Short mmCIF file of C-alpha atoms and ligand atoms in Angstrom, two decimals:
data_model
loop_
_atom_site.label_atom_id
_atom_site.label_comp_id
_atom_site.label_asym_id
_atom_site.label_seq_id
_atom_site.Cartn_x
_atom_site.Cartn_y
_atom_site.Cartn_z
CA UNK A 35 12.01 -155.69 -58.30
CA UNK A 36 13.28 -158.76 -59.79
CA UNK A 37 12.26 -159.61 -64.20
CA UNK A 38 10.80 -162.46 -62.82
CA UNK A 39 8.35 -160.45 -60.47
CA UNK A 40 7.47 -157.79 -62.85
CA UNK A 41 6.39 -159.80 -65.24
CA UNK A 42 4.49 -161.53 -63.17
CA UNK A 43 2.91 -158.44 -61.85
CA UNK A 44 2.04 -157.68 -65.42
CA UNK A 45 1.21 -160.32 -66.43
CA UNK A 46 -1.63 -160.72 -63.35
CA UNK A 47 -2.99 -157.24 -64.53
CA UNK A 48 -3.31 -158.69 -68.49
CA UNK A 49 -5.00 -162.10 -67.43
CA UNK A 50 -7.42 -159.74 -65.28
CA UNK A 51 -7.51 -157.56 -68.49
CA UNK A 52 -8.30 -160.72 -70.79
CA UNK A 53 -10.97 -162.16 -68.51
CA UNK A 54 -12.74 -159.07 -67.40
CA UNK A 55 -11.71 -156.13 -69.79
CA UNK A 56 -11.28 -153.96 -66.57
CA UNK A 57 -8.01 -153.64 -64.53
CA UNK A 58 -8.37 -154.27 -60.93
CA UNK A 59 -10.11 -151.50 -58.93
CA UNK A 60 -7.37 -149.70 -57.21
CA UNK A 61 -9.00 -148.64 -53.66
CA UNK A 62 -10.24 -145.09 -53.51
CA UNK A 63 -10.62 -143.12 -50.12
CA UNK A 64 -13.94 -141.90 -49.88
CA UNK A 65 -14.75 -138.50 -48.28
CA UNK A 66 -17.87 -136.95 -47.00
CA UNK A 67 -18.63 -133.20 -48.78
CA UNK A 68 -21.67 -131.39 -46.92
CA UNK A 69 -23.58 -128.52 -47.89
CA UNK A 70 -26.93 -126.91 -47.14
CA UNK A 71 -29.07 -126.46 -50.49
CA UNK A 72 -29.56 -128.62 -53.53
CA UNK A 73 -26.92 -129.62 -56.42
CA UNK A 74 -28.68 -127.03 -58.72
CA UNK A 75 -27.50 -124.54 -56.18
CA UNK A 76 -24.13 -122.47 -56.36
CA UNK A 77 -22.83 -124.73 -53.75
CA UNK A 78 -23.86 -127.73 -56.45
CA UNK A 79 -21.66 -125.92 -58.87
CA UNK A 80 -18.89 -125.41 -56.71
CA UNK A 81 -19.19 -129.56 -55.33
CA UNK A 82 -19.55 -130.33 -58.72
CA UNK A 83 -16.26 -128.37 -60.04
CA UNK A 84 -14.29 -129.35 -56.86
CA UNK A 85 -15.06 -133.27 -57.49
CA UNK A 86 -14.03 -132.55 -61.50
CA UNK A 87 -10.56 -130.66 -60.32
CA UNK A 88 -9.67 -133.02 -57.91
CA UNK A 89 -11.00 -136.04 -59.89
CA UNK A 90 -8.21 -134.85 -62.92
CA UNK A 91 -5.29 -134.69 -60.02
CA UNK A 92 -6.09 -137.16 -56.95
CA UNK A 93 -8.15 -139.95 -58.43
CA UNK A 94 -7.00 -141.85 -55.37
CA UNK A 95 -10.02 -140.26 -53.68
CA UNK A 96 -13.72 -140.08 -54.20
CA UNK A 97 -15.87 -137.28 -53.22
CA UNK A 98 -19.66 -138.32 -51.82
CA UNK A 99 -22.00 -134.94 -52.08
CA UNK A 100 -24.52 -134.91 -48.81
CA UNK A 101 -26.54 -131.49 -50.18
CA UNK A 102 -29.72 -129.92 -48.38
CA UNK A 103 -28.48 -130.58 -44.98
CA UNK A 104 -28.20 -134.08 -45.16
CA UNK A 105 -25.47 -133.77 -42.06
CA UNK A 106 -27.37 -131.05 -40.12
CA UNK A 107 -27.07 -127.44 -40.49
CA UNK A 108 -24.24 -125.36 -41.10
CA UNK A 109 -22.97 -125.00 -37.45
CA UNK A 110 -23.41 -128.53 -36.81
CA UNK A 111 -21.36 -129.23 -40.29
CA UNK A 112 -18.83 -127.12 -39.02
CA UNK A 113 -18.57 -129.00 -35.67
CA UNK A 114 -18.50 -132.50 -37.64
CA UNK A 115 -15.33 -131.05 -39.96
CA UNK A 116 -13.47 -129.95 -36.51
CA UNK A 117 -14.26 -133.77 -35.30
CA UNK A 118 -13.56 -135.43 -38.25
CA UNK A 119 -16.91 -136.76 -38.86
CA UNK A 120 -17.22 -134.52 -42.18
CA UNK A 121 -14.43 -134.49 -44.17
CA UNK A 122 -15.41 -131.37 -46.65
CA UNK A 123 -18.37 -128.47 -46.63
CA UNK A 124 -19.50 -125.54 -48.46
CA UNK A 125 -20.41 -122.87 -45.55
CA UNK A 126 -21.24 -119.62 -45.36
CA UNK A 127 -19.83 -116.99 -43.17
CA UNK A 128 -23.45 -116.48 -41.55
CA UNK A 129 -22.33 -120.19 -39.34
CA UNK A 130 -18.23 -119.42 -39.98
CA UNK A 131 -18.18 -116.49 -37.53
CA UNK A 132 -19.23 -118.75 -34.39
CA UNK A 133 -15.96 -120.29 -34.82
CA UNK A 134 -13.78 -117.70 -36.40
CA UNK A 135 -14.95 -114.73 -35.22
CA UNK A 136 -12.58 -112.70 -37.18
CA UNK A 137 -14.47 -113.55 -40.50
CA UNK A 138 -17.48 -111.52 -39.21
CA UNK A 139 -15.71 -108.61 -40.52
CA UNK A 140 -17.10 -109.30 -44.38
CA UNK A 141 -20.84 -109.52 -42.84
CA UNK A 142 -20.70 -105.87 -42.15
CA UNK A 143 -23.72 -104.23 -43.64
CA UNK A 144 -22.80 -101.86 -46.44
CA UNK A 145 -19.05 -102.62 -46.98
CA UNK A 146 -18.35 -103.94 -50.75
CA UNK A 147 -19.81 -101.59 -53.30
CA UNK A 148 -19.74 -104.97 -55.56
CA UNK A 149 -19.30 -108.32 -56.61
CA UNK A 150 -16.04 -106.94 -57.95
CA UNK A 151 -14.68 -104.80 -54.93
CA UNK A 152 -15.57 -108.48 -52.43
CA UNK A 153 -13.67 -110.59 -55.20
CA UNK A 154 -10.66 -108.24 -55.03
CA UNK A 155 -10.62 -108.37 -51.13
CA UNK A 156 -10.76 -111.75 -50.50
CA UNK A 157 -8.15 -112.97 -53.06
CA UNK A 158 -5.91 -110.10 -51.62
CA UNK A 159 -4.30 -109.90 -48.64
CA UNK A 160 -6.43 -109.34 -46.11
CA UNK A 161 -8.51 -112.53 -47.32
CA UNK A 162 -6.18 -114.73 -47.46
CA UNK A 163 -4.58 -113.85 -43.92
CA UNK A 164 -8.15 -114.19 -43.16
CA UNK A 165 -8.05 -118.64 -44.44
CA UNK A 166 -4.93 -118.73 -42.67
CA UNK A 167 -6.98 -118.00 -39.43
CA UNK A 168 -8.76 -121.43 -39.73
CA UNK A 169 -6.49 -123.51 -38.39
CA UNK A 170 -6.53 -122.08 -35.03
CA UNK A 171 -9.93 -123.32 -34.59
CA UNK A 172 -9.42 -126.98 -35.76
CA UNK A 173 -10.29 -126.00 -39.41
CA UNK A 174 -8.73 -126.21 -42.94
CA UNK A 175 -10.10 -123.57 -45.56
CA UNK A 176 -9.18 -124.23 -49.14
CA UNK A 177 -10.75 -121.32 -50.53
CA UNK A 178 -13.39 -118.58 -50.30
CA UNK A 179 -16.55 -119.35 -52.20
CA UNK A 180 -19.37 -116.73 -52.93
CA UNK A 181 -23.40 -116.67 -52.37
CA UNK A 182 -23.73 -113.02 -53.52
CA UNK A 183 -25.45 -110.12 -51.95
CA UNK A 184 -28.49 -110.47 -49.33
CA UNK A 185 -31.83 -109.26 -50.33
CA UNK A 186 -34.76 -109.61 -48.09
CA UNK A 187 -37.70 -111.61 -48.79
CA UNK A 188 -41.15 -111.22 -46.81
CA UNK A 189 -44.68 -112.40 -46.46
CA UNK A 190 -45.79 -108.94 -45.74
CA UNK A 191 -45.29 -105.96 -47.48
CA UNK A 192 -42.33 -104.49 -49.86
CA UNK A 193 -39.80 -102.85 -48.31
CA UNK A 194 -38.54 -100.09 -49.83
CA UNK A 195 -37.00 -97.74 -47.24
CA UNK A 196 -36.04 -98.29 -43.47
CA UNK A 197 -39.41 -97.53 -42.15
CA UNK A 198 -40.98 -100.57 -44.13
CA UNK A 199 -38.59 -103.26 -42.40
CA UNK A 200 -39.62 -102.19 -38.64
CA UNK A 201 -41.28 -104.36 -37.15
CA UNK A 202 -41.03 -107.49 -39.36
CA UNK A 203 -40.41 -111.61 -38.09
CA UNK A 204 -37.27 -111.85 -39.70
CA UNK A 205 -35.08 -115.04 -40.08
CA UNK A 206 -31.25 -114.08 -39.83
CA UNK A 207 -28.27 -116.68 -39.74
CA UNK A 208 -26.73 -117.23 -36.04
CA UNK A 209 -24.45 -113.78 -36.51
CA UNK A 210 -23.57 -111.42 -34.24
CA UNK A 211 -22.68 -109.29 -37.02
CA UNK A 212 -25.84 -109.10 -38.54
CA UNK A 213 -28.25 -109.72 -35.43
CA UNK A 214 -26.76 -105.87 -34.88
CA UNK A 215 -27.84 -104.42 -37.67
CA UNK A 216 -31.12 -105.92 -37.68
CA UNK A 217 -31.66 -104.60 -34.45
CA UNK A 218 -30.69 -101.17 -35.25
CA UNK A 219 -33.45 -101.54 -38.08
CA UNK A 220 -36.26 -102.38 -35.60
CA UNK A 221 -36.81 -105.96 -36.83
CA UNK A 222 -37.59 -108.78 -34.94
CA UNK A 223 -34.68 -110.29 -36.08
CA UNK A 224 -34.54 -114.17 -35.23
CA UNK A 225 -31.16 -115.86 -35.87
CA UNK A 226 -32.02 -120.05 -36.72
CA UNK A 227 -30.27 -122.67 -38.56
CA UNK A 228 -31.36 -122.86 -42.37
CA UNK A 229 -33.56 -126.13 -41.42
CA UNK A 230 -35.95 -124.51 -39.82
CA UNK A 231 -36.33 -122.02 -41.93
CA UNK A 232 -39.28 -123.45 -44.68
CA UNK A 233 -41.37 -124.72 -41.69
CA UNK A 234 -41.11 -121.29 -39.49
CA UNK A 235 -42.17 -119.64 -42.64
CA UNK A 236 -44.62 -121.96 -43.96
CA UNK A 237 -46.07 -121.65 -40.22
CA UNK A 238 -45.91 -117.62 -39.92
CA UNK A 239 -43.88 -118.14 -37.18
CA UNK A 240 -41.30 -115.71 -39.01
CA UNK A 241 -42.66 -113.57 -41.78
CA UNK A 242 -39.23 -113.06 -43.94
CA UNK A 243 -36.24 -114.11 -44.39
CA UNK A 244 -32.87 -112.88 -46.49
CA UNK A 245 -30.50 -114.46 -48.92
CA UNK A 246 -28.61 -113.71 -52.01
CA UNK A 247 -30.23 -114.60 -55.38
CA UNK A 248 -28.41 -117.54 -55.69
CA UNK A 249 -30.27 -119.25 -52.89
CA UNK A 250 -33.94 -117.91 -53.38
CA UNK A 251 -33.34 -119.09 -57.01
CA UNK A 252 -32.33 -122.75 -55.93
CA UNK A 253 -35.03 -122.95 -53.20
CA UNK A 254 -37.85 -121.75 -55.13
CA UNK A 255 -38.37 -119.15 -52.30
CA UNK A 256 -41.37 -117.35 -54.31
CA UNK A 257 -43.26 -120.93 -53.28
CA UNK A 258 -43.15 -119.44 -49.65
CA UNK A 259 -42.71 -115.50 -50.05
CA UNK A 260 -44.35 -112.83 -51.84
CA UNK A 261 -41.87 -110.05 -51.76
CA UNK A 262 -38.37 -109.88 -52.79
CA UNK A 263 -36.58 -106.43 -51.91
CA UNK A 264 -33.57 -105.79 -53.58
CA UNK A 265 -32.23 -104.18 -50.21
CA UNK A 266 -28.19 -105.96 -51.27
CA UNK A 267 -27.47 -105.07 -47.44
CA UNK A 268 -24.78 -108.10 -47.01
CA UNK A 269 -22.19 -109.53 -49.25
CA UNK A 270 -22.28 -113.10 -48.37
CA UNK A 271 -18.92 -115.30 -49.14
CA UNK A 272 -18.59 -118.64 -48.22
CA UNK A 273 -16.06 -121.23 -47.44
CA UNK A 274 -14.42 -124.41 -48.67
CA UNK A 275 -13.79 -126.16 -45.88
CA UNK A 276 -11.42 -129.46 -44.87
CA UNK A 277 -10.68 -131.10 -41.71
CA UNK A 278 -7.85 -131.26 -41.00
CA UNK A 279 -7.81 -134.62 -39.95
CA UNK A 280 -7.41 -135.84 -43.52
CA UNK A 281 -5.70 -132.56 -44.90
CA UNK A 282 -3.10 -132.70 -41.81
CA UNK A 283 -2.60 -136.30 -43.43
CA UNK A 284 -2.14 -135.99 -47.10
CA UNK A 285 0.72 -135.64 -48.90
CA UNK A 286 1.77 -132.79 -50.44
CA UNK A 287 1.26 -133.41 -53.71
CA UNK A 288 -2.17 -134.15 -53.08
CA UNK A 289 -2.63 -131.13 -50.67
CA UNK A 290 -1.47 -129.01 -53.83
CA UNK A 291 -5.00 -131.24 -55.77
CA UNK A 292 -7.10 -130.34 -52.96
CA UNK A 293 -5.89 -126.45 -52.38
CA UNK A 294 -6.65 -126.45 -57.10
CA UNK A 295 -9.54 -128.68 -56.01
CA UNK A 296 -11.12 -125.50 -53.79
CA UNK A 297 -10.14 -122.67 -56.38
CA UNK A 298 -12.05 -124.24 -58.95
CA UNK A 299 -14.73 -125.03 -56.43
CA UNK A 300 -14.49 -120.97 -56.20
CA UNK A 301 -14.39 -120.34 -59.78
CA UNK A 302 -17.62 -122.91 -60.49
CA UNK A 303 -19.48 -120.68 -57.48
CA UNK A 304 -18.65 -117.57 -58.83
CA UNK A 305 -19.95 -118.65 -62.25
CA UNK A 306 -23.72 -119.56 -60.70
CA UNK A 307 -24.00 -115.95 -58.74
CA UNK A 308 -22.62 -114.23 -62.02
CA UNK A 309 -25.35 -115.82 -64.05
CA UNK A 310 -27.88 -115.75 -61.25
CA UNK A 311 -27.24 -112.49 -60.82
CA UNK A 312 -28.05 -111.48 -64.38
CA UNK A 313 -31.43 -113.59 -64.74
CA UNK A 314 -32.69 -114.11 -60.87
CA UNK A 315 -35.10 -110.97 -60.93
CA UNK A 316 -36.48 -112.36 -63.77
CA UNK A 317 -36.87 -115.93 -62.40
CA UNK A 318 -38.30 -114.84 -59.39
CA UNK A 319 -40.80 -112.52 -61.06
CA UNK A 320 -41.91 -114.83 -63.52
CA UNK A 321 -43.04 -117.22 -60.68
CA UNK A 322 -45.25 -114.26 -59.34
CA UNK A 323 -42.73 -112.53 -56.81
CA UNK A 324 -43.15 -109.08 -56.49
CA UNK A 325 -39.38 -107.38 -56.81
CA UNK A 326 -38.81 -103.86 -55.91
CA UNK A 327 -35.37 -101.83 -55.68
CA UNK A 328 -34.97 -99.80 -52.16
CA UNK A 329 -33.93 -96.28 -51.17
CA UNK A 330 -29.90 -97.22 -51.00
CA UNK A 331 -28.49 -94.34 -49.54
CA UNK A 332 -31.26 -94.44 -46.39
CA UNK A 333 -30.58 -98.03 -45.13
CA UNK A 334 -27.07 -97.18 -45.69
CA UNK A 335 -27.15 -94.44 -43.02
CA UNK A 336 -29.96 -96.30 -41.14
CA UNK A 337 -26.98 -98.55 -40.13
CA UNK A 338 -24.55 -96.26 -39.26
CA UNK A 339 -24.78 -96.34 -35.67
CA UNK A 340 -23.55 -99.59 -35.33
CA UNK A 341 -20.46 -99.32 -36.90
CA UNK A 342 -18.86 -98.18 -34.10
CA UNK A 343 -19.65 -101.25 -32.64
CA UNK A 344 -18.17 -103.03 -35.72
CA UNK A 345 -15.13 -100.80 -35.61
CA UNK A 346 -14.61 -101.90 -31.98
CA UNK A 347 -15.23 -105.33 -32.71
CA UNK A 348 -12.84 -105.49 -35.86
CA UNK A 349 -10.88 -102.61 -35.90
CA UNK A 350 -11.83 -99.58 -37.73
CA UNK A 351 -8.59 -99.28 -39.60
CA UNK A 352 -9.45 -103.06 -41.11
CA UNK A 353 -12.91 -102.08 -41.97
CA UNK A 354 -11.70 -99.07 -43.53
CA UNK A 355 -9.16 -100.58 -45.57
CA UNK A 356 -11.88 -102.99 -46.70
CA UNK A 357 -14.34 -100.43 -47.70
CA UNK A 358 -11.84 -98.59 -49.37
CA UNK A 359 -10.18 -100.96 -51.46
CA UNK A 360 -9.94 -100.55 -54.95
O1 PAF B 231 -28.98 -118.24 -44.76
C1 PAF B 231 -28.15 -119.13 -44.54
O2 PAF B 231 -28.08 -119.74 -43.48
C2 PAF B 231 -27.13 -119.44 -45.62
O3 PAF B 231 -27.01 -118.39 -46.51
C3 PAF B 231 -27.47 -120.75 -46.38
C4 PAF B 231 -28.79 -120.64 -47.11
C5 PAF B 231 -27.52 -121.92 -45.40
C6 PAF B 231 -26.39 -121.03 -47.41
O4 PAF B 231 -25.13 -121.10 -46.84
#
């Protein structure tokens, strides 16, 4: 560049600077971010610390939130980040394992002792070989995010041991993985997307459903349900997903802002469930839910004939080496 032409060049930005006090707007690439609950959610906190992170390191692009599934439910949001229609989501492995079936192996019933033990997995090996499978099915995942453990919730009765769950409506997520185990518990079990779900049970057509903390804090759940058991039968991570449309596209220094972008997206979910998971009981009983703890050890074994299945499915040294982990 020639004296001349830089100081023209600055000199355009300080006339711009004297007659507006704002420097010219330098053109930002917006990008779509779905998710399926409300920005007071965990998924909120984890938009909200992605959009920070990559807002420090990428200003170049700005991050539009589309919460309670303002694109369509999970498995359609998946669809729209394989097609490029959606350019980011928060999802959780309830939808992921229609399209990478190998993730169903975390919705096992039973297999992390705690919030701890799942943490340790997935940010070890076998989660992270588990991201890199995303890309064979169209997908780009930054980073595993977290909803917690699954309790059940119910119009019904509490449920306190195996007996109590037979024979209940009960909403599950479109997963093999747990459609099995529901099955082996004698429930009706009725796998929908989460759109449905307030009008089925605002209708009776389904009498429960089940979700970590984190959600039936966000949704208010106690507006539609009377019992909350503290059954903890699923550990429920989720994903940051990217198409790879605009990932395959960016360079790398701003793949390194979105791959920071989705750990702190992890770290700001993590937060939420740690805190929900302190003070949810007592949200939920102070708006008139009635919380009880279950017999453990008896829906553990209740599900123990379908982990052969599971072991088939996954491979039992893999689950194993999951449940074992230290
Ligand atoms: O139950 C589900 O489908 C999921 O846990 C939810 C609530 C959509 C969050 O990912």
């Amino acid at each position: 560049m020639t004296g001349t032409r830089r100081q023209f060049v600055s000199l355009t930005a300080a006339t711009m600077l004297a007659a507006t006090g704002t420097l010219p707007a330098v053109a930002q690439t917006k990008l779509k971010m779905a998710y399926a609950l409300a920005k007071n959610s965990h998924y909120g906190a984890g938009a909200a610390a992605f959009i920070k992170s990559l807002g420090a390191s990428a200003s170049a692009f700005a991050i539009e939130e589309f919460p309670n599934s303002a694109l369509g439910g999970e498995r359609e949001v998946i669809e729209g980040i394989q097609l490029g229609t959606i350019d980011l989501a928060l999802v959780s492995t309830g939808a992921t394992t229609n399209f990478v079936p190998e993730t169903g192996v975390f919705d096992i019933p039973f297999l992390f002792r705690d919030l701890a033990h799942a943490r340790a997995v997935l940010d070890g090996k076998i989660g992270q070989e588990l991201l890199a499978k995303f890309p064979q099915r169209g997908l780009t995942a930054l980073a595993w995010g977290e909803q917690g453990f699954r309790h059940l919730t119910n119009s019904k009765r509490p449920v306190a041991e195996p007996a109590d769950i037979k024979g209940l409506k009960i909403r599950i997520t479109e997963n093999p993985v747990h459609l099995a185990a529901f099955r082996q518990l004698g429930v009706l079990a009725t796998p929908m997307a989460w759109p449905e779900v307030a009008t089925a049970l605002q209708q009776g057509t389904i009498d429960g459903q089940e979700n970590p903390l984190s959600v039936i804090v966000s949704v208010k759940l106690w507006q539609l349900q009377k019992y909350l058991s503290l059954t903890a039968h699923v550990y429920a991570p989720a994903v940051v997903l990217m198409s790879p449309a605009v990932y395959g596209k960016l360079s790398a220094a701003d793949k390194q802002a979105f791959q920071k972008a989705g750990a702190a997206a992890q770290h700001g979910m993590r937060d939420f469930v740690d805190q929900v998971e302190k003070d949810g009981v007592e949200t939920v009983k102070a708006n008139g839910m009635q919380v009880n703890t279950v017999d453990h050890a008896a829906f553990v074994k209740a599900v123990q004939p379908v982990y052969p299945q599971y072991y088939k499915q996954f491979g039992q040294q893999l689950v194993e080496s999951i449940r074992d982990a230290k």
